[in-house]
Amino acid sequence: MKKIQTVSIIGDRILFWQAALMSVGFISAMAYLLYNQSSELRLLTVGFMVSMLIHWAFYLFHKVSIMLNKHSAHLPALLSFLLFGFVAVYNPLHYSEMWVYLLFYPLTVALLNNKTLFATWTSVFLLFYFGFMLWDPTISLEEGFGISLIGRSLYAIGSCIVCFYFLKYQEWTHQKMKADLQEEHNSRLIKTLYSLVPVVERKSHTSREIIHTAADLMKAVSKKMPDNRIEDWEIDLISLLHFVSRIKYPDYLFEKQEKLTQFEFNLVQEHCELGCELLGDDESFTSIKEAFRKHHEKLDGTGYPHQLAGDRIPVFAQLLGITEAYLAMITPRSYRKSLKDYEAFMEISKLSNIAYDERVVVALGQALKIPEVEETNTGLVG
């Protein structure tokens, strides 16, 4: 729908400028007619007036009646084709080389920045162009007919090729601009999130180093699962987001040894949504928000906040969840000792296909270089 709207807006502008160009031609012809009342100028003025009225009629038709459906993107291309065809056949300037004017139509379609439209309407254009060329009375059927035909054909094909590369350049420029804007937006977001890091450090009595530790581990595990491609920048952002999202916890909660009350547990669950809220509505963060929202869900449906199960939990969410669990086990607390790497992994392995997908558990073992997992390379032993 967004692509259709873009094509509609660009098409609207193209039709407007075509109508405006004909209006300039009509006004110029009228000005000359005031000084010279020749029959040729009268005919030229009438020709421009008819062209202007038809162009403005097509522009208004497009402006008022366009419907945003899967075919509406073709409307500006169709109207432009009819306008080019009308001007070429009607020829208000009585120009003997009017075929040159038609060569600008592929550029008009290329400006719509849509490959499907370009392929469709340049094909229509070429059929019309060759028909117009055979009908054109300015081409002599005598000597030089074949050379003239070949020359004009090459111009038409060359015009389409040049405009195709112009379309590709537009796409490249658009993608680069989009990537630059996204990078700038990501940079601002990361700076904002990092401004909250000192607050979370004081509340939780933990160091920001855990952000980089978690990100490095997730990247190492992700590389062991090549079928589930997760970008490094997504991992860096979700690791930072996970640390910052705890800002809403009460200070005492980080050191509490007793079982959480229902109210406290509800607060803990809220950090899944708080992290998503910090990212806003940017569509490029969709997979990150989905992973963050579901990283406490378990395969057997006993997780939170929505008790999802099975393949409803994305691999990215599993990756964050298993990393959080592992790092929590190897980090010392005031109320317990930390586990060694192997011990922590064996605890997690007990939850294989219960809380975590076995593939993610195996990938974690390989990333940690656990001997049993590295040797089999297919799954957990026992």
mmCIF file of C-alpha atoms in Angstrom:
data_model
loop_
_atom_site.group_PDB
_atom_site.id
_atom_site.type_symbol
_atom_site.label_atom_id
_atom_site.label_comp_id
_atom_site.label_asym_id
_atom_site.label_seq_id
_atom_site.Cartn_x
_atom_site.Cartn_y
_atom_site.Cartn_z
ATOM 1 C CA MET A 1 0.000 0.000 0.000
ATOM 2 C CA LYS A 2 2.851 2.375 0.818
ATOM 3 C CA LYS A 3 4.454 1.724 -2.594
ATOM 4 C CA ILE A 4 1.127 2.406 -4.355
ATOM 5 C CA GLN A 5 0.695 5.676 -2.484
ATOM 6 C CA THR A 6 4.237 6.750 -3.465
ATOM 7 C CA VAL A 7 3.596 5.962 -7.140
ATOM 8 C CA SER A 8 0.271 7.822 -6.954
ATOM 9 C CA ILE A 9 1.922 10.969 -5.529
ATOM 10 C CA ILE A 10 4.756 10.927 -8.076
ATOM 11 C CA GLY A 11 2.291 10.240 -10.901
ATOM 12 C CA ASP A 12 0.175 13.141 -9.714
ATOM 13 C CA ARG A 13 3.177 15.460 -9.969
ATOM 14 C CA ILE A 14 4.151 14.179 -13.413
ATOM 15 C CA LEU A 15 0.643 14.736 -14.772
ATOM 16 C CA PHE A 16 0.573 18.200 -13.212
ATOM 17 C CA TRP A 17 3.830 19.262 -14.864
ATOM 18 C CA GLN A 18 2.734 17.846 -18.205
ATOM 19 C CA ALA A 19 -0.457 19.920 -17.980
ATOM 20 C CA ALA A 20 1.539 22.956 -16.852
ATOM 21 C CA LEU A 21 3.908 22.554 -19.823
ATOM 22 C CA MET A 22 0.972 22.549 -22.242
ATOM 23 C CA SER A 23 -0.413 25.623 -20.479
ATOM 24 C CA VAL A 24 2.897 27.427 -21.024
ATOM 25 C CA GLY A 25 2.732 26.437 -24.702
ATOM 26 C CA PHE A 26 -0.831 27.771 -24.986
ATOM 27 C CA ILE A 27 0.043 31.079 -23.252
ATOM 28 C CA SER A 28 3.122 31.506 -25.467
ATOM 29 C CA ALA A 29 1.099 30.795 -28.613
ATOM 30 C CA MET A 30 -1.540 33.319 -27.497
ATOM 31 C CA ALA A 31 1.150 35.956 -26.950
ATOM 32 C CA TYR A 32 2.561 35.418 -30.432
ATOM 33 C CA LEU A 33 -0.943 35.496 -31.895
ATOM 34 C CA LEU A 34 -1.444 39.026 -30.548
ATOM 35 C CA TYR A 35 1.410 40.230 -32.755
ATOM 36 C CA ASN A 36 0.839 37.978 -35.725
ATOM 37 C CA GLN A 37 -2.668 36.961 -36.776
ATOM 38 C CA SER A 38 -1.492 34.297 -39.223
ATOM 39 C CA SER A 39 -3.533 31.152 -39.850
ATOM 40 C CA GLU A 40 -0.569 28.959 -38.756
ATOM 41 C CA LEU A 41 -0.416 30.652 -35.355
ATOM 42 C CA ARG A 42 -4.182 30.324 -34.921
ATOM 43 C CA LEU A 43 -3.905 26.613 -35.655
ATOM 44 C CA LEU A 44 -0.961 26.311 -33.259
ATOM 45 C CA THR A 45 -2.872 28.132 -30.510
ATOM 46 C CA VAL A 46 -5.920 25.921 -30.962
ATOM 47 C CA GLY A 47 -3.680 22.857 -30.891
ATOM 48 C CA PHE A 48 -2.051 23.906 -27.630
ATOM 49 C CA MET A 49 -5.419 24.814 -26.128
ATOM 50 C CA VAL A 50 -6.864 21.369 -26.908
ATOM 51 C CA SER A 51 -3.737 19.671 -25.556
ATOM 52 C CA MET A 52 -3.825 21.832 -22.421
ATOM 53 C CA LEU A 53 -7.498 21.061 -21.730
ATOM 54 C CA ILE A 54 -6.989 17.321 -22.204
ATOM 55 C CA HIS A 55 -3.894 17.318 -20.003
ATOM 56 C CA TRP A 56 -5.670 19.170 -17.208
ATOM 57 C CA ALA A 57 -8.695 16.884 -17.566
ATOM 58 C CA PHE A 58 -6.476 13.805 -17.134
ATOM 59 C CA TYR A 59 -4.709 15.418 -14.178
ATOM 60 C CA LEU A 60 -8.007 16.185 -12.426
ATOM 61 C CA PHE A 61 -9.317 12.689 -13.211
ATOM 62 C CA HIS A 62 -6.234 11.187 -11.578
ATOM 63 C CA LYS A 63 -6.469 13.587 -8.634
ATOM 64 C CA VAL A 64 -10.134 12.940 -7.873
ATOM 65 C CA SER A 65 -10.875 9.352 -8.839
ATOM 66 C CA ILE A 66 -7.716 7.385 -8.039
ATOM 67 C CA MET A 67 -8.384 4.388 -5.792
ATOM 68 C CA LEU A 68 -5.593 2.832 -3.755
ATOM 69 C CA ASN A 69 -5.766 -0.776 -4.952
ATOM 70 C CA LYS A 70 -3.286 -3.112 -6.585
ATOM 71 C CA HIS A 71 -3.949 -1.710 -10.076
ATOM 72 C CA SER A 72 -4.119 1.994 -9.265
ATOM 73 C CA ALA A 73 -0.344 2.447 -9.623
ATOM 74 C CA HIS A 74 -0.804 1.865 -13.377
ATOM 75 C CA LEU A 75 -3.183 4.815 -13.721
ATOM 76 C CA PRO A 76 -0.566 7.623 -13.933
ATOM 77 C CA ALA A 77 1.451 5.536 -16.424
ATOM 78 C CA LEU A 78 -1.675 4.957 -18.537
ATOM 79 C CA LEU A 79 -2.709 8.609 -18.482
ATOM 80 C CA SER A 80 0.812 9.742 -19.368
ATOM 81 C CA PHE A 81 0.876 7.263 -22.249
ATOM 82 C CA LEU A 82 -2.442 8.572 -23.583
ATOM 83 C CA LEU A 83 -1.165 12.148 -23.319
ATOM 84 C CA PHE A 84 2.092 11.380 -25.121
ATOM 85 C CA GLY A 85 0.204 9.440 -27.775
ATOM 86 C CA PHE A 86 -2.329 12.225 -28.261
ATOM 87 C CA VAL A 87 0.311 14.950 -28.599
ATOM 88 C CA ALA A 88 2.386 12.830 -31.002
ATOM 89 C CA VAL A 89 -0.578 12.081 -33.271
ATOM 90 C CA TYR A 90 -2.289 15.481 -32.992
ATOM 91 C CA ASN A 91 1.076 17.290 -33.237
ATOM 92 C CA PRO A 92 0.040 20.845 -32.282
ATOM 93 C CA LEU A 93 3.466 22.179 -33.301
ATOM 94 C CA HIS A 94 3.283 20.524 -36.739
ATOM 95 C CA TYR A 95 6.830 19.338 -36.098
ATOM 96 C CA SER A 96 8.201 16.893 -38.680
ATOM 97 C CA GLU A 97 10.358 15.084 -36.097
ATOM 98 C CA MET A 98 7.592 14.492 -33.552
ATOM 99 C CA TRP A 99 8.844 10.931 -32.961
ATOM 100 C CA VAL A 100 11.620 12.461 -30.788
ATOM 101 C CA TYR A 101 8.953 13.653 -28.329
ATOM 102 C CA LEU A 102 7.880 10.049 -27.739
ATOM 103 C CA LEU A 103 11.374 9.109 -26.568
ATOM 104 C CA PHE A 104 10.718 11.007 -23.321
ATOM 105 C CA TYR A 105 7.884 8.683 -22.283
ATOM 106 C CA PRO A 106 10.195 5.965 -20.804
ATOM 107 C CA LEU A 107 11.738 8.667 -18.606
ATOM 108 C CA THR A 108 8.264 9.597 -17.338
ATOM 109 C CA VAL A 109 7.579 5.963 -16.395
ATOM 110 C CA ALA A 110 11.041 5.622 -14.819
ATOM 111 C CA LEU A 111 10.230 8.576 -12.557
ATOM 112 C CA LEU A 112 7.434 6.486 -11.012
ATOM 113 C CA ASN A 113 10.212 4.320 -9.531
ATOM 114 C CA ASN A 114 8.493 0.964 -10.008
ATOM 115 C CA LYS A 115 10.068 -1.913 -11.960
ATOM 116 C CA THR A 116 6.777 -3.620 -12.774
ATOM 117 C CA LEU A 117 5.284 -0.412 -14.134
ATOM 118 C CA PHE A 118 8.418 0.302 -16.146
ATOM 119 C CA ALA A 119 8.498 -3.156 -17.756
ATOM 120 C CA THR A 120 4.781 -3.087 -18.577
ATOM 121 C CA TRP A 121 4.512 0.417 -19.980
ATOM 122 C CA THR A 122 7.798 0.539 -21.878
ATOM 123 C CA SER A 123 6.564 -2.592 -23.683
ATOM 124 C CA VAL A 124 3.320 -0.774 -24.537
ATOM 125 C CA PHE A 125 5.352 2.269 -25.551
ATOM 126 C CA LEU A 126 7.572 0.276 -27.930
ATOM 127 C CA LEU A 127 4.546 -1.277 -29.651
ATOM 128 C CA PHE A 128 2.974 2.164 -30.095
ATOM 129 C CA TYR A 129 6.282 3.736 -31.138
ATOM 130 C CA PHE A 130 6.945 1.222 -33.912
ATOM 131 C CA GLY A 131 3.351 1.561 -35.112
ATOM 132 C CA PHE A 132 3.681 5.347 -35.098
ATOM 133 C CA MET A 133 6.996 5.086 -36.925
ATOM 134 C CA LEU A 134 5.489 2.985 -39.731
ATOM 135 C CA TRP A 135 2.522 5.352 -39.992
ATOM 136 C CA ASP A 136 4.642 8.543 -39.886
ATOM 137 C CA PRO A 137 4.302 10.234 -43.290
ATOM 138 C CA THR A 138 7.659 12.030 -42.844
ATOM 139 C CA ILE A 139 9.501 8.729 -43.472
ATOM 140 C CA SER A 140 10.072 8.280 -47.172
ATOM 141 C CA LEU A 141 9.443 4.801 -48.570
ATOM 142 C CA GLU A 142 12.109 5.416 -51.112
ATOM 143 C CA GLU A 143 15.877 5.490 -50.579
ATOM 144 C CA GLY A 144 17.047 5.548 -46.959
ATOM 145 C CA PHE A 145 13.826 4.065 -45.521
ATOM 146 C CA GLY A 146 15.620 1.126 -43.928
ATOM 147 C CA ILE A 147 18.369 3.292 -42.416
ATOM 148 C CA SER A 148 15.815 5.740 -41.003
ATOM 149 C CA LEU A 149 13.778 2.863 -39.549
ATOM 150 C CA ILE A 150 16.816 1.266 -37.901
ATOM 151 C CA GLY A 151 18.049 4.612 -36.552
ATOM 152 C CA ARG A 152 14.715 5.491 -34.945
ATOM 153 C CA SER A 153 14.399 1.953 -33.546
ATOM 154 C CA LEU A 154 17.810 2.192 -31.915
ATOM 155 C CA TYR A 155 16.871 5.539 -30.393
ATOM 156 C CA ALA A 156 13.728 4.012 -28.843
ATOM 157 C CA ILE A 157 15.524 0.948 -27.487
ATOM 158 C CA GLY A 158 18.388 3.141 -26.256
ATOM 159 C CA SER A 159 15.923 5.451 -24.507
ATOM 160 C CA CYS A 160 14.383 2.478 -22.674
ATOM 161 C CA ILE A 161 17.802 1.135 -21.650
ATOM 162 C CA VAL A 162 19.027 4.524 -20.395
ATOM 163 C CA CYS A 163 15.796 5.065 -18.448
ATOM 164 C CA PHE A 164 16.035 1.545 -16.972
ATOM 165 C CA TYR A 165 19.461 2.390 -15.555
ATOM 166 C CA PHE A 166 18.056 5.686 -14.335
ATOM 167 C CA LEU A 167 15.373 3.667 -12.510
ATOM 168 C CA LYS A 168 18.069 1.454 -10.973
ATOM 169 C CA TYR A 169 19.978 4.551 -9.888
ATOM 170 C CA GLN A 170 16.815 5.927 -8.255
ATOM 171 C CA GLU A 171 16.370 2.658 -6.366
ATOM 172 C CA TRP A 172 19.998 2.674 -5.228
ATOM 173 C CA THR A 173 19.713 6.317 -4.116
ATOM 174 C CA HIS A 174 16.463 5.586 -2.284
ATOM 175 C CA GLN A 175 17.925 2.549 -0.512
ATOM 176 C CA LYS A 176 21.071 4.469 0.463
ATOM 177 C CA MET A 177 19.033 7.382 1.794
ATOM 178 C CA LYS A 178 16.805 4.973 3.709
ATOM 179 C CA ALA A 179 19.840 3.180 5.172
ATOM 180 C CA ASP A 180 21.464 6.497 6.151
ATOM 181 C CA LEU A 181 18.275 7.694 7.842
ATOM 182 C CA GLN A 182 17.907 4.371 9.643
ATOM 183 C CA GLU A 183 21.517 4.516 10.832
ATOM 184 C CA GLU A 184 21.012 8.057 12.083
ATOM 185 C CA HIS A 185 17.786 7.052 13.841
ATOM 186 C CA ASN A 186 19.475 4.014 15.409
ATOM 187 C CA SER A 187 22.354 6.193 16.585
ATOM 188 C CA ARG A 188 19.986 8.640 18.303
ATOM 189 C CA LEU A 189 18.061 5.793 19.907
ATOM 190 C CA ILE A 190 21.225 4.111 21.196
ATOM 191 C CA LYS A 191 22.452 7.409 22.667
ATOM 192 C CA THR A 192 19.105 7.827 24.432
ATOM 193 C CA LEU A 193 19.207 4.292 25.822
ATOM 194 C CA TYR A 194 22.817 4.679 26.966
ATOM 195 C CA SER A 195 21.835 7.816 28.871
ATOM 196 C CA LEU A 196 19.697 5.520 31.056
ATOM 197 C CA VAL A 197 22.487 3.002 31.683
ATOM 198 C CA PRO A 198 24.026 4.815 34.720
ATOM 199 C CA VAL A 199 20.611 4.884 36.419
ATOM 200 C CA VAL A 200 20.176 1.117 35.954
ATOM 201 C CA GLU A 201 23.749 0.488 37.138
ATOM 202 C CA ARG A 202 23.037 2.284 40.442
ATOM 203 C CA LYS A 203 19.683 0.576 40.940
ATOM 204 C CA SER A 204 20.819 -2.948 40.090
ATOM 205 C CA HIS A 205 24.424 -2.761 41.362
ATOM 206 C CA THR A 206 25.584 -4.300 38.081
ATOM 207 C CA SER A 207 28.062 -3.040 35.494
ATOM 208 C CA ARG A 208 27.234 -2.045 31.932
ATOM 209 C CA GLU A 209 29.820 -4.602 30.862
ATOM 210 C CA ILE A 210 27.037 -7.164 31.001
ATOM 211 C CA ILE A 211 25.559 -5.490 27.906
ATOM 212 C CA HIS A 212 28.624 -6.318 25.815
ATOM 213 C CA THR A 213 29.028 -9.744 27.421
ATOM 214 C CA ALA A 214 25.446 -10.668 26.522
ATOM 215 C CA ALA A 215 25.798 -9.305 22.980
ATOM 216 C CA ASP A 216 29.052 -11.194 22.356
ATOM 217 C CA LEU A 217 27.548 -14.453 23.595
ATOM 218 C CA MET A 218 24.377 -14.029 21.512
ATOM 219 C CA LYS A 219 26.465 -13.356 18.395
ATOM 220 C CA ALA A 220 28.557 -16.472 19.062
ATOM 221 C CA VAL A 221 25.425 -18.610 19.509
ATOM 222 C CA SER A 222 23.764 -17.037 16.463
ATOM 223 C CA LYS A 223 26.722 -17.986 14.268
ATOM 224 C CA LYS A 224 26.106 -21.624 15.204
ATOM 225 C CA MET A 225 22.598 -21.323 13.706
ATOM 226 C CA PRO A 226 23.213 -20.099 10.122
ATOM 227 C CA ASP A 227 19.633 -20.897 9.074
ATOM 228 C CA ASN A 228 18.325 -18.238 11.463
ATOM 229 C CA ARG A 229 20.126 -15.094 10.358
ATOM 230 C CA ILE A 230 20.070 -12.366 13.011
ATOM 231 C CA GLU A 231 21.926 -9.131 12.304
ATOM 232 C CA ASP A 232 24.678 -8.058 14.695
ATOM 233 C CA TRP A 233 23.148 -4.581 15.119
ATOM 234 C CA GLU A 234 19.878 -6.214 16.224
ATOM 235 C CA ILE A 235 21.751 -8.217 18.866
ATOM 236 C CA ASP A 236 23.637 -5.127 20.087
ATOM 237 C CA LEU A 237 20.399 -3.163 20.391
ATOM 238 C CA ILE A 238 18.382 -5.878 22.136
ATOM 239 C CA SER A 239 21.210 -6.462 24.615
ATOM 240 C CA LEU A 240 21.278 -2.765 25.505
ATOM 241 C CA LEU A 241 17.485 -2.667 25.615
ATOM 242 C CA HIS A 242 17.367 -5.655 27.967
ATOM 243 C CA PHE A 243 19.667 -3.921 30.431
ATOM 244 C CA VAL A 244 17.847 -0.578 30.307
ATOM 245 C CA SER A 245 14.340 -2.063 30.488
ATOM 246 C CA ARG A 246 14.935 -2.968 34.152
ATOM 247 C CA ILE A 247 14.867 0.718 35.053
ATOM 248 C CA LYS A 248 11.274 0.370 36.247
ATOM 249 C CA TYR A 249 12.101 -2.237 38.901
ATOM 250 C CA PRO A 250 12.094 -1.052 42.536
ATOM 251 C CA ASP A 251 15.642 -0.919 43.937
ATOM 252 C CA TYR A 252 15.050 -3.607 46.559
ATOM 253 C CA LEU A 253 13.891 -6.091 43.925
ATOM 254 C CA PHE A 254 17.433 -6.670 42.671
ATOM 255 C CA GLU A 255 18.561 -8.060 46.029
ATOM 256 C CA LYS A 256 15.370 -9.763 47.199
ATOM 257 C CA GLN A 257 15.905 -13.404 48.223
ATOM 258 C CA GLU A 258 12.317 -14.355 49.038
ATOM 259 C CA LYS A 259 9.686 -15.373 46.524
ATOM 260 C CA LEU A 260 8.233 -12.447 44.602
ATOM 261 C CA THR A 261 4.742 -11.255 45.448
ATOM 262 C CA GLN A 262 2.160 -11.185 42.666
ATOM 263 C CA PHE A 263 2.569 -7.407 42.396
ATOM 264 C CA GLU A 264 6.349 -7.723 42.100
ATOM 265 C CA PHE A 265 6.029 -10.493 39.542
ATOM 266 C CA ASN A 266 3.701 -8.290 37.483
ATOM 267 C CA LEU A 267 6.357 -5.552 37.557
ATOM 268 C CA VAL A 268 8.963 -8.013 36.293
ATOM 269 C CA GLN A 269 6.658 -9.042 33.447
ATOM 270 C CA GLU A 270 6.125 -5.410 32.449
ATOM 271 C CA HIS A 271 9.741 -5.009 31.375
ATOM 272 C CA CYS A 272 8.887 -7.110 28.285
ATOM 273 C CA GLU A 273 6.498 -4.392 27.137
ATOM 274 C CA LEU A 274 8.551 -1.475 28.456
ATOM 275 C CA GLY A 275 11.451 -2.472 26.211
ATOM 276 C CA CYS A 276 9.156 -2.457 23.182
ATOM 277 C CA GLU A 277 7.770 0.950 24.133
ATOM 278 C CA LEU A 278 11.287 2.375 24.237
ATOM 279 C CA LEU A 279 11.748 1.402 20.578
ATOM 280 C CA GLY A 280 8.640 3.264 19.419
ATOM 281 C CA ASP A 281 6.731 2.412 16.228
ATOM 282 C CA ASP A 282 9.661 2.042 13.807
ATOM 283 C CA GLU A 283 8.945 -0.961 11.541
ATOM 284 C CA SER A 284 12.655 -1.810 11.249
ATOM 285 C CA PHE A 285 12.576 -2.868 14.916
ATOM 286 C CA THR A 286 9.684 -5.329 14.466
ATOM 287 C CA SER A 287 11.776 -8.484 14.920
ATOM 288 C CA ILE A 288 13.569 -6.965 17.935
ATOM 289 C CA LYS A 289 10.289 -6.027 19.618
ATOM 290 C CA GLU A 290 8.808 -9.453 18.932
ATOM 291 C CA ALA A 291 11.891 -11.165 20.382
ATOM 292 C CA PHE A 292 11.950 -8.907 23.422
ATOM 293 C CA ARG A 293 8.242 -9.335 24.086
ATOM 294 C CA LYS A 294 8.537 -13.140 23.977
ATOM 295 C CA HIS A 295 11.971 -13.865 25.480
ATOM 296 C CA HIS A 296 10.460 -15.142 28.750
ATOM 297 C CA GLU A 297 8.065 -17.518 26.984
ATOM 298 C CA LYS A 298 8.801 -21.257 27.122
ATOM 299 C CA LEU A 299 8.225 -24.016 24.600
ATOM 300 C CA ASP A 300 5.844 -25.852 26.920
ATOM 301 C CA GLY A 301 3.644 -22.764 27.389
ATOM 302 C CA THR A 302 4.568 -22.089 31.035
ATOM 303 C CA GLY A 303 6.415 -18.826 30.371
ATOM 304 C CA TYR A 304 5.160 -15.243 30.495
ATOM 305 C CA PRO A 305 3.590 -12.833 29.742
ATOM 306 C CA HIS A 306 1.287 -14.648 27.265
ATOM 307 C CA GLN A 307 2.033 -18.345 27.875
ATOM 308 C CA LEU A 308 2.978 -18.937 24.243
ATOM 309 C CA ALA A 309 4.258 -22.340 23.171
ATOM 310 C CA GLY A 310 6.173 -24.110 20.411
ATOM 311 C CA ASP A 311 6.935 -22.306 17.169
ATOM 312 C CA ARG A 312 5.029 -19.214 18.306
ATOM 313 C CA ILE A 313 8.260 -18.234 20.065
ATOM 314 C CA PRO A 314 10.830 -16.951 17.527
ATOM 315 C CA VAL A 315 14.442 -18.128 17.631
ATOM 316 C CA PHE A 316 15.610 -14.572 18.380
ATOM 317 C CA ALA A 317 13.474 -14.575 21.546
ATOM 318 C CA GLN A 318 14.898 -17.977 22.522
ATOM 319 C CA LEU A 319 18.405 -16.622 21.952
ATOM 320 C CA LEU A 320 17.843 -13.694 24.319
ATOM 321 C CA GLY A 321 16.085 -15.862 26.902
ATOM 322 C CA ILE A 322 18.756 -18.563 27.067
ATOM 323 C CA THR A 323 21.550 -15.958 27.199
ATOM 324 C CA GLU A 324 19.838 -14.149 30.061
ATOM 325 C CA ALA A 325 19.393 -17.428 31.975
ATOM 326 C CA TYR A 326 23.002 -18.524 31.430
ATOM 327 C CA LEU A 327 24.522 -15.180 32.469
ATOM 328 C CA ALA A 328 22.287 -15.047 35.551
ATOM 329 C CA MET A 329 23.604 -18.471 36.622
ATOM 330 C CA ILE A 330 27.301 -17.584 36.259
ATOM 331 C CA THR A 331 26.906 -14.194 37.965
ATOM 332 C CA PRO A 332 27.369 -14.215 41.769
ATOM 333 C CA ARG A 333 24.573 -12.834 43.937
ATOM 334 C CA SER A 334 24.512 -11.830 47.595
ATOM 335 C CA TYR A 335 22.256 -14.787 48.333
ATOM 336 C CA ARG A 336 24.030 -17.495 46.258
ATOM 337 C CA LYS A 337 27.275 -18.461 44.624
ATOM 338 C CA SER A 338 27.766 -18.402 40.889
ATOM 339 C CA LEU A 339 27.882 -21.590 38.827
ATOM 340 C CA LYS A 340 30.767 -22.514 36.589
ATOM 341 C CA ASP A 341 30.245 -22.387 32.821
ATOM 342 C CA TYR A 342 29.810 -26.144 32.485
ATOM 343 C CA GLU A 343 27.472 -26.367 35.464
ATOM 344 C CA ALA A 344 25.298 -23.537 34.183
ATOM 345 C CA PHE A 345 25.090 -25.119 30.751
ATOM 346 C CA MET A 346 24.118 -28.518 32.169
ATOM 347 C CA GLU A 347 21.312 -26.869 34.142
ATOM 348 C CA ILE A 348 20.056 -25.244 30.957
ATOM 349 C CA SER A 349 20.395 -28.495 29.005
ATOM 350 C CA LYS A 350 17.826 -30.067 31.357
ATOM 351 C CA LEU A 351 15.296 -27.610 29.903
ATOM 352 C CA SER A 352 15.996 -28.599 26.299
ATOM 353 C CA ASN A 353 12.690 -28.888 24.389
ATOM 354 C CA ILE A 354 10.890 -27.868 27.595
ATOM 355 C CA ALA A 355 11.809 -24.210 27.944
ATOM 356 C CA TYR A 356 14.282 -23.822 25.074
ATOM 357 C CA ASP A 357 14.490 -25.229 21.563
ATOM 358 C CA GLU A 358 17.098 -27.990 21.418
ATOM 359 C CA ARG A 359 18.820 -26.288 18.464
ATOM 360 C CA VAL A 360 19.384 -23.163 20.564
ATOM 361 C CA VAL A 361 20.681 -25.222 23.499
ATOM 362 C CA VAL A 362 23.107 -27.080 21.223
ATOM 363 C CA ALA A 363 24.270 -23.804 19.658
ATOM 364 C CA LEU A 364 24.910 -22.405 23.150
ATOM 365 C CA GLY A 365 26.962 -25.469 24.045
ATOM 366 C CA GLN A 366 29.009 -25.127 20.876
ATOM 367 C CA ALA A 367 29.579 -21.416 21.487
ATOM 368 C CA LEU A 368 30.743 -22.214 25.046
ATOM 369 C CA LYS A 369 32.929 -25.052 23.690
ATOM 370 C CA ILE A 370 31.297 -27.688 25.895
ATOM 371 C CA PRO A 371 33.137 -30.941 24.926
ATOM 372 C CA GLU A 372 30.088 -33.236 24.695
ATOM 373 C CA VAL A 373 28.266 -30.852 22.375
ATOM 374 C CA GLU A 374 31.296 -30.013 20.218
ATOM 375 C CA GLU A 375 32.102 -33.682 19.675
ATOM 376 C CA THR A 376 28.615 -34.784 18.594
ATOM 377 C CA ASN A 377 27.740 -31.521 16.761
ATOM 378 C CA THR A 378 24.198 -32.870 16.416
ATOM 379 C CA GLY A 379 22.616 -32.558 19.841
ATOM 380 C CA LEU A 380 23.037 -32.998 23.535
ATOM 381 C CA VAL A 381 24.467 -36.173 24.996
ATOM 382 C CA GLY A 382 22.093 -37.901 27.402
#
